[in-house]
Amino acid sequence: MAREKFHLVHSSAVPVHIENVDTDQIIPARFLKATTRDGFGENLFRDWRYDSNNQPIADFVLNNPRYSGDILVSGKNFGCGSSREHAAWAITDYGFKVVVSSFFADIFKNNALNNGLLPVQVSDEFLAHIFSAIEADHQTTFTVNLETQTFTIDATGASFNFEINSYKKECMLNGYDDIDYLLNMKDKIAKFEQSRA
Amino acid sequence: MAGKTIFDKIWDAHVVEQIEDGPSVVYIDQHLIHEVTSPQAFAGLDARGLKVFRTNRTVATPDHNVPTIDQDKPIRDELSRFQVDKLTENCQKHGVTLYGLNHPYQGIVHVVGPQLGITQPGMTIVCGDSHTSTHGAFGSVAFGIGTSEVEMVLATQCLMQSKAKRMRITVDGELGEGVGAKDIILYIISKITASGGTGYFVEYAGSAFRNLSMEGRMTVCNMSIEMGARGGLIAPDETTFEYIRGREFAPKGADFDAAVAKWRELYTDADAVFDAELHFDAADIEPMITYGTNPGMGIKITANVPALNEIEESNRTSFAKSLDYMGLVPGERLLGKTVDYVFVGSCTNGRIEDLRAVAEFVKGKQKADNITAWIVPGSKQVEKQAQEEGLVAIFEAAGFQLRQPGCSACLGMNEDKIPKGKYAVSTSNRNFEGRQGPGARTMLASPITAAAVAVTGKIVDPRDFN
Ligand code: SF4
């Protein structure tokens, strides 16, 4: 099923200045009982966002009205742990289109790409620049250009060339799904099976 | 041309198509599914009007959110019941084999596959669960996938994946008394960190692994993902073949011999090159425990929590946050610290050998008064064996609560949660914040260490009992 095409994101960002953010933090297991893909955004970072009485925890960034935007910025090793795709669904359902870190766990990266969420991996140094830029001005904006594979801090013009494999890039730009590709090669898959029999 | 690693041999044999400057289309021999990560995938199939492509390569069992008491009664939690019912409904509709609740084969997917002989060397195996790496213990390429990928495999028996880099971790030498598979892997992760294996597929080599039983090897491979690796595997050998022989879905008779002959080809060529190589000495490994909120934060049980100046400056904020959550201070000694819960179970250490080890330790002893001790067998078969071997009687006499099979407190999706602020020594694989329940404080350790903690009520070195 075709997805929205991804080209350019120009937006302020929300900083979650924490390392090793695991998928149990992004969406705790007790919220995985749904059988559809919708509504997970409500519980994104649930236990950092709400206390045990379901009251918002004021000093967590998602509860701070100063921060908003389509870009989530987080510390290194983002998305480690469980393979739950619910983590990617929670992030997109909340409204993010891009997630930036200096390091992503493998399964999370795949899950993000399969949901039209762009994982942008930058250097530790550049990540520090992004955090400082947001600290200096919480509404500062960034430009994410998938075509040119650049992430730019608009205020300073500093730019980082991020990597993405060209197949995945085409898929994101055109809104293609891996499954469409695979469905088109069923005959070849059947031949492969015969060749091994 | 340089030789191939086992990983290369298996991977290359399963590539249906290589996309230029892109991923490979990889054929999947065995797909395992459970109730939590499959409903949206089946819904995707339905939306496209598709059927499961190869039902004979798919097996399902509910494990993650099932209750571990009263499994013969309807599930009380409405959402859990709905999810488990959905799995049944989807499997019936698509003709997929299901080992549902109360079926003699039900259990945690990663315990069920190996014990039924479904898991075999040379296979590609996937499941919508990161601990699919467990199956690598048999010399297979096994890894966790997301739900969109579950849908792809259901629809086409293939996945699109970029090939991981290769890492070999060699541990040679003899393990000391009281040191087991869990300690080896916790030790390795403490050395290379929770992200040290990201981008790699790991081969475990050396005498320390060769001398492990299949169940010990599964414990090691299970936790590959905790260092960020895509998966981990161990070359199959006589131990592997003997384990598989005679199991329900293993080849039989002449077919078995033919299969073994093929499996013997699965080794890393002497001239194969790895992208990264690490070596450790088994003699350096001692019983381990974690003090923090990722599995890389582990220490020898006799050691102190690191002091602030032992932590790299850039990691200090995370370190402090983690200790704050755990209610610990830098430099603190763990030995003697009071514990509230002991959990023995999960796909890491919920197999029969683990239960035997715990039973042997607690036989004739009593759990400490301050401890709530849960034993959750990894599967119905493990439960049955534990009964037949008299382990259940030992656990009951010692004051442990034996529960029914499932993931249970490993992820706290059902009622088995560790209360806020309480300390749990757990044989599972993740000590993330809230993993075992909101505010739960998890310390990962081996089954023997967990048993020792259960009887003393405190963090204790299991070797002190010899
Ligand atoms: S036992 Fe724990 S780690 Fe294993 S599959 Fe279940 S939830 Fe995942």
Tab-separated table of C-alpha atoms and ligand atoms in Angstrom, chain B residues 64 108 110 129 131 346-347 407 410-411 429 435, ligand 1:
chain	number	residue	atom	x	y	z
B	64	HIS	CA	3.884	-12.687	25.702
B	108	ILE	CA	7.669	-19.111	24.739
B	110	HIS	CA	12.118	-19.497	21.497
B	129	ASP	CA	10.661	-10.776	18.556
B	131	HIS	CA	15.295	-12.752	21.008
B	346	SER	CA	12.034	-16.370	30.192
B	347	CYS	CA	13.526	-17.485	26.900
B	407	CYS	CA	6.902	-14.678	29.150
B	410	CYS	CA	10.255	-10.908	31.771
B	411	LEU	CA	8.259	-8.070	30.260
B	429	ASN	CA	17.523	-10.661	29.602
B	435	ARG	CA	10.624	-3.641	31.903
C	1	SF4	S1	10.601	-14.380	27.523
C	1	SF4	FE1	10.965	-12.213	27.502
C	1	SF4	S2	12.574	-11.877	26.037
C	1	SF4	FE2	11.769	-13.918	25.725
C	1	SF4	S3	10.271	-13.721	24.100
C	1	SF4	FE3	9.193	-13.500	26.038
C	1	SF4	S4	9.212	-11.335	26.462
C	1	SF4	FE4	10.702	-11.679	24.888
